[in-house]
Coordinates of C-alpha atoms and ligand atoms in Angstrom, one line a residue:
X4 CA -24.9 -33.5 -20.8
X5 CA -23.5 -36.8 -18.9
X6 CA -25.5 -37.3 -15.9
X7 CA -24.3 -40.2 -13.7
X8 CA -26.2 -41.7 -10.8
X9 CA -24.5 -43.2 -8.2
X10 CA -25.5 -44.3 -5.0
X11 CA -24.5 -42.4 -2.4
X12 CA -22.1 -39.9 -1.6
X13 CA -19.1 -42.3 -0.9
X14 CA -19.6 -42.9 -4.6
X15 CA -20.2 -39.8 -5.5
X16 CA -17.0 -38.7 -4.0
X17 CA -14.9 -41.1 -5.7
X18 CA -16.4 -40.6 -9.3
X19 CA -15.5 -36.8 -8.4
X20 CA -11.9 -37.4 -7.0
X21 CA -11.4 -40.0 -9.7
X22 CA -12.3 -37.4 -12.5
X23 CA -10.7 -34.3 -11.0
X24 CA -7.5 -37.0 -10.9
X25 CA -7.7 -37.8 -14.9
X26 CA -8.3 -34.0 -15.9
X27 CA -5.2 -32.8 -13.7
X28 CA -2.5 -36.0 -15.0
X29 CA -3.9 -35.0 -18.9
X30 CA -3.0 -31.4 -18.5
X31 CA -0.9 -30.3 -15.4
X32 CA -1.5 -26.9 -16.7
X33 CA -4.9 -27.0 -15.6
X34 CA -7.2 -23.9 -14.6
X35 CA -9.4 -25.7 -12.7
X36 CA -13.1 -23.5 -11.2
X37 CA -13.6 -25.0 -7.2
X38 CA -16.8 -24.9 -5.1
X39 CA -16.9 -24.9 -1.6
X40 CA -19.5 -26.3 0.8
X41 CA -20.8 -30.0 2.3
X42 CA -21.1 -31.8 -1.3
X43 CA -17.0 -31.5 -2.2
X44 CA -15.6 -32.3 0.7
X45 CA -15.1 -35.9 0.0
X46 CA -14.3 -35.2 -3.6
X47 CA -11.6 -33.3 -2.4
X48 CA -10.9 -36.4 -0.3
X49 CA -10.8 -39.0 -2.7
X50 CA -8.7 -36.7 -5.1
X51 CA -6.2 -36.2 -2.1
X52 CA -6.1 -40.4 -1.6
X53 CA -5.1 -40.6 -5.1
X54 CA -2.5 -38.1 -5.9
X55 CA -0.6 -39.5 -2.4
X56 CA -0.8 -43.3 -4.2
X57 CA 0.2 -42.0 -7.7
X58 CA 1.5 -38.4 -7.5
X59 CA 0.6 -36.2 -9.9
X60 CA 2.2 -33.2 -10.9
X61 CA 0.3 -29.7 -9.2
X62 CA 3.4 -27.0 -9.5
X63 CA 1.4 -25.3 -12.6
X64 CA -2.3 -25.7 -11.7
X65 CA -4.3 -22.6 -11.0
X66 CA -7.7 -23.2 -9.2
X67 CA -10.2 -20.5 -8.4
X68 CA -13.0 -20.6 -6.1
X69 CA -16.7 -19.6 -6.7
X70 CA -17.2 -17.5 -3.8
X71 CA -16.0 -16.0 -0.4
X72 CA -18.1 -14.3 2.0
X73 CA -18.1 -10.6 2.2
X74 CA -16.3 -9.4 6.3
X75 CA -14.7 -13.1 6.8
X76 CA -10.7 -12.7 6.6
X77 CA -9.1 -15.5 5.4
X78 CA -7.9 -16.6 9.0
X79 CA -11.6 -17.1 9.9
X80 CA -12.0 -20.9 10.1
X81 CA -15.9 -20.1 8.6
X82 CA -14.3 -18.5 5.7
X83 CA -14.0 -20.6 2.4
X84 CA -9.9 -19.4 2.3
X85 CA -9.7 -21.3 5.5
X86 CA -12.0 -23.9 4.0
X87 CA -9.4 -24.6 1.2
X88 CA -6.5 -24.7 2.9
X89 CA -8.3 -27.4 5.4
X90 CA -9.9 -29.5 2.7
X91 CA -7.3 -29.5 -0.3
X92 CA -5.0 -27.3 -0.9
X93 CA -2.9 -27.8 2.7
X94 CA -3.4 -31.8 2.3
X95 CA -2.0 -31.1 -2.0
X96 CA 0.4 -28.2 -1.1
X97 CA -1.2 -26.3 -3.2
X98 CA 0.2 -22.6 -2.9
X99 CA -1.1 -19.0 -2.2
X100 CA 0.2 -18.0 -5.4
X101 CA -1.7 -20.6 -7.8
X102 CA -4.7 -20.3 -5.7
X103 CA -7.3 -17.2 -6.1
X104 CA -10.1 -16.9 -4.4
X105 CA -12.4 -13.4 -3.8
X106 CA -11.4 -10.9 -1.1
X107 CA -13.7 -11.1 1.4
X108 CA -12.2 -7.7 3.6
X109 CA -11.9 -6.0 0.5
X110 CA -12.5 -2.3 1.2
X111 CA -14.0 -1.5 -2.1
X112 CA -16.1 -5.3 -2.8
X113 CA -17.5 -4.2 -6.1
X114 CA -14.1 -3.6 -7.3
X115 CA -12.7 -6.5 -5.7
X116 CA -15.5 -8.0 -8.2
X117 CA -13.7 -6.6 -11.4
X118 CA -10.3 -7.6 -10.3
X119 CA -11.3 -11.2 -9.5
X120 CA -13.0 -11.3 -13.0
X121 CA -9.7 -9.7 -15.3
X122 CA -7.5 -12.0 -13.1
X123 CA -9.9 -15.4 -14.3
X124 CA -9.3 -14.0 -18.0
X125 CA -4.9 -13.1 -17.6
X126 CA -5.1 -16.7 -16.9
X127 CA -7.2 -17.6 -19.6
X128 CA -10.4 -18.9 -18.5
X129 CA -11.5 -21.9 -16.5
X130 CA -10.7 -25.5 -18.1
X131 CA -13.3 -27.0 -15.3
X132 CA -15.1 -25.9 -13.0
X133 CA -16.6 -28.0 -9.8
X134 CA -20.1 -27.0 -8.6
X135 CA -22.6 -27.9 -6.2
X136 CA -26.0 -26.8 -6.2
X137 CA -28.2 -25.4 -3.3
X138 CA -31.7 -26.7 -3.0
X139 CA -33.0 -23.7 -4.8
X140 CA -31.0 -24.2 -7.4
X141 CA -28.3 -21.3 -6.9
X142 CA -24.9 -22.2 -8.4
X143 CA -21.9 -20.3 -6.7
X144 CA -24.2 -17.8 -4.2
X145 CA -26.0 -16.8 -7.4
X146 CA -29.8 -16.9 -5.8
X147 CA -32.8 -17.4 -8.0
X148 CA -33.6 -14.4 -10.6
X149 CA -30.3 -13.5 -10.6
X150 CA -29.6 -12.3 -14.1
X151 CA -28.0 -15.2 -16.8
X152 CA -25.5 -12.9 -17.8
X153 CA -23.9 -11.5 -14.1
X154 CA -20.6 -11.6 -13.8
X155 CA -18.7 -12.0 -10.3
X156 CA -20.3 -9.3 -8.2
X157 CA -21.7 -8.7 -4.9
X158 CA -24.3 -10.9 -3.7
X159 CA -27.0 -11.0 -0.8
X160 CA -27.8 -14.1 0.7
X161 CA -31.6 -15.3 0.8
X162 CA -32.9 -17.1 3.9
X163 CA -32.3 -20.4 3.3
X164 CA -28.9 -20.5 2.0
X165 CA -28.2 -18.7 5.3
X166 CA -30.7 -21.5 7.4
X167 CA -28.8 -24.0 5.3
X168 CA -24.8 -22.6 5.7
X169 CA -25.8 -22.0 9.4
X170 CA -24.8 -25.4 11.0
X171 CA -21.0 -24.1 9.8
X172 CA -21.4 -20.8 12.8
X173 CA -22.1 -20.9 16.4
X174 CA -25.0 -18.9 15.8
X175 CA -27.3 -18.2 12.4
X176 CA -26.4 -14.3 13.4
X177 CA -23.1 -15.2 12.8
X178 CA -23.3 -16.4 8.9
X179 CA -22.5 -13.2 6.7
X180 CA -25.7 -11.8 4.7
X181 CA -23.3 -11.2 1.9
X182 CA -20.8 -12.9 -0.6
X183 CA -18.7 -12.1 -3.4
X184 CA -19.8 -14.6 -6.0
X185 CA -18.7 -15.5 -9.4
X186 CA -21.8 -14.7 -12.0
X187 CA -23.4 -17.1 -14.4
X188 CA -22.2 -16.0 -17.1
X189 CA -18.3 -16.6 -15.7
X190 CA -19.3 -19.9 -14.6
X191 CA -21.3 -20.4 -18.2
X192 CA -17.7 -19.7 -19.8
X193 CA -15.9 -22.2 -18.2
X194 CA -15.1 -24.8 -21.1
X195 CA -16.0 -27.7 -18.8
X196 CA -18.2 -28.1 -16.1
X197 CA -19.2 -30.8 -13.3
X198 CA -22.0 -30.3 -11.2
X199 CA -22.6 -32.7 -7.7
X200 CA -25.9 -33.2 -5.9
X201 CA -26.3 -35.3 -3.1
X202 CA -29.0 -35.8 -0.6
X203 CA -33.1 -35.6 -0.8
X204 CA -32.8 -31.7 -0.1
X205 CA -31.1 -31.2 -4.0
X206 CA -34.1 -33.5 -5.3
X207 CA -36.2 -30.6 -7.1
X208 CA -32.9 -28.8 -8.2
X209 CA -32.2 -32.0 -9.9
X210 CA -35.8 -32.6 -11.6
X211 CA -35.4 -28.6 -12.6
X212 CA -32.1 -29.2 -14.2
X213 CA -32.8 -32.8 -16.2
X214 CA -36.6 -33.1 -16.2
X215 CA -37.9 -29.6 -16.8
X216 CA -37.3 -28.7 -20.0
X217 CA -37.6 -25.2 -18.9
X218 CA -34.7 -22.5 -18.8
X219 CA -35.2 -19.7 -15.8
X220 CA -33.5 -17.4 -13.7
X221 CA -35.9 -18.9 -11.0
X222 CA -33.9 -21.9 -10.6
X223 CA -30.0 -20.6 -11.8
X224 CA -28.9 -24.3 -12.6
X225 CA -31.0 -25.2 -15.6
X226 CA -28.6 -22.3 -17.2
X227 CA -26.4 -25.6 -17.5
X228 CA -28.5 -27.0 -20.5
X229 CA -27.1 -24.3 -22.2
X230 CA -23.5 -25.4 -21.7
X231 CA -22.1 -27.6 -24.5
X232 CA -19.6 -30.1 -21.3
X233 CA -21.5 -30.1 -18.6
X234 CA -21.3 -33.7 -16.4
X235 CA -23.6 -34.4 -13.5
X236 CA -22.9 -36.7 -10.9
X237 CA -25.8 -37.3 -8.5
X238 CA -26.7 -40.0 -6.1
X239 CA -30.1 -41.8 -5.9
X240 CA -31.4 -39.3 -3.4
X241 CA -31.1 -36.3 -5.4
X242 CA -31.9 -38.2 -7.9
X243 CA -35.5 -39.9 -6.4
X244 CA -37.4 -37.2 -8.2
X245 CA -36.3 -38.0 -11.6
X246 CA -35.6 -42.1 -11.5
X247 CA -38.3 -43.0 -14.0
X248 CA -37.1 -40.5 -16.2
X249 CA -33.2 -41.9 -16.0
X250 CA -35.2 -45.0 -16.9
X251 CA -37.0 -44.6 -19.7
X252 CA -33.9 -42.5 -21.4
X253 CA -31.5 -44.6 -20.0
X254 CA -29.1 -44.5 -23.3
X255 CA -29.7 -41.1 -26.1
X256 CA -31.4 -38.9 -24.6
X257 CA -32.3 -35.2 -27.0
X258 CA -29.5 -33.9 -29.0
X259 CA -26.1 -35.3 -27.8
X260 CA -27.3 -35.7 -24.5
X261 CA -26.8 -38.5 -22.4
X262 CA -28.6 -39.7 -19.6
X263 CA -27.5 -43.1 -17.6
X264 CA -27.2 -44.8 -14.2
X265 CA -25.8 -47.7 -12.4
Ligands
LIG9 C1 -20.0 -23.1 -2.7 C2 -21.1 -22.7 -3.5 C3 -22.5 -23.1 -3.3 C4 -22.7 -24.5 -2.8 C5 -24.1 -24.8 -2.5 C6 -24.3 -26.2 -2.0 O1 -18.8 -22.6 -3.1 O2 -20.9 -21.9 -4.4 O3 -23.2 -23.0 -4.5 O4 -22.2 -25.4 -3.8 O5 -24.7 -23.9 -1.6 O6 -23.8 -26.3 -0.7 P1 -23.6 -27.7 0.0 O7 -22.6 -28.5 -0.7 O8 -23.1 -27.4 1.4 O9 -25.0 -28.4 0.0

């Protein structure tokens, strides 16, 4: 695992955009995995900055999102179709064709679940996917004790990643108490993976993930010590919990794991 600690989240974002830039010129043919959500938005940004300076070629990407919530129609400016269009793939012209995402008005969800999970392997699998993290540690809207080997299914929101997605509605009634959510295990198949955290409130995620040592459905993230290309890009905030740590292993850090910051 690479974990890199930057500053803030201006440098976080550019890191991001930078690296999502460099996988996208080496293979145009990318499938890339994309999270939605606060912590992207300037990665998104930065990426968008650098394909209008140096263009880069984006007719044969395919991208797919984590998540969608369950009632939302795309059209809804709450729901993470509208959220993509806004934040990268209007700004990239990125089409409706190359870009999947769940269907959140499906009639039959749990279906909608199986199609979204044959359609990530007819395109052969994700090259790299983006995550965030929520402060419990969910990845996509997989929620603590969710099982390590779920696949994209139907997902119930718990109380605070509803408190925490609420300043996105007029009203917390209004956030959706369900989600169609890729599973760990599709994420865990991706062949590459980069993780964000930013902010105090991703601190103990972040100690969970590269402190504890411990692998548990109680915290979904620390899966990610499991994956063999997994990069973490976190800024000093999410990183407060863990500084010393980042400090004493500041070069090899267990088996062909990395740990550094600057
Ligand atoms: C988004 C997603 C979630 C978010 C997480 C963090 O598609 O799957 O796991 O990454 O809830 O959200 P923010 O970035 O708003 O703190």
């Amino acid at each position: 695992m690479n974990v890199i600690v930057v500053k803030d989240y201006q440098e976080m974002s550019q890191e991001g955009g930078q690296f999502l830039y460099n996988q996208i010129k080496e293979n145009p043919n990318i499938t890339l995995g994309l999270a939605t959500g606060g912590t992207p938005i300037g990665v998104y940004q930065e990426l968008i900055k650098r394909h209008k300076k140096n263009p880069l070629q984006l007719s044969d990407i395919t991208t797919f999102n984590l998540d969608e919530y369950i009632g939302l129609s795309p059209v809804s400016p709450n729901s993470y179709h509208y959220y993509m269009k806004q934040h990268l793939f209007g700004p990239l012209r990125i089409s409706s064709e190359q870009a999947y995402l769940p269907n959140g008005t499906a009639t039959n969800p749990e279906e909608e679940c199986n199609r979204y999970e044959r359609l990530i392997k007819e395109k052969g699998g994700i090259d790299v996917q983006v995550l965030g993290v929520g402060s419990n540690g969910h990845i996509g809207f997989n929620e603590p004790t969710t099982p390590f080997c779920s696949r994209t299914q139907v997902v119930e929101l718990v109380k605070s990643t509803i408190e925490a997605n609420a300043r996105y509605f007029d009203s917390i009634e209004e956030v959706p108490r369900r989600a169609i959510s890729m599973g760990i295990q599709t994420i865990m198949e991706a062949r590459e993976i980069i993780l964000f955290a930013n902010g105090e409130s991703k601190a103990e995620a972040m100690y969970q993930l590269l402190a504890n040592t411990k692998v548990t459905e109680n915290w979904p993230v620390t899966i990610l010590k499991k994956h063999p290309k997994v990069t973490v890009i976190i800024d000093e905030a999410a990183s407060h919990k863990i500084l010393n740590l980042l400090y004493n292993y500041n070069k090899e850090y267990e088996e062909g794991q990395y740990l550094y910051s600057r």
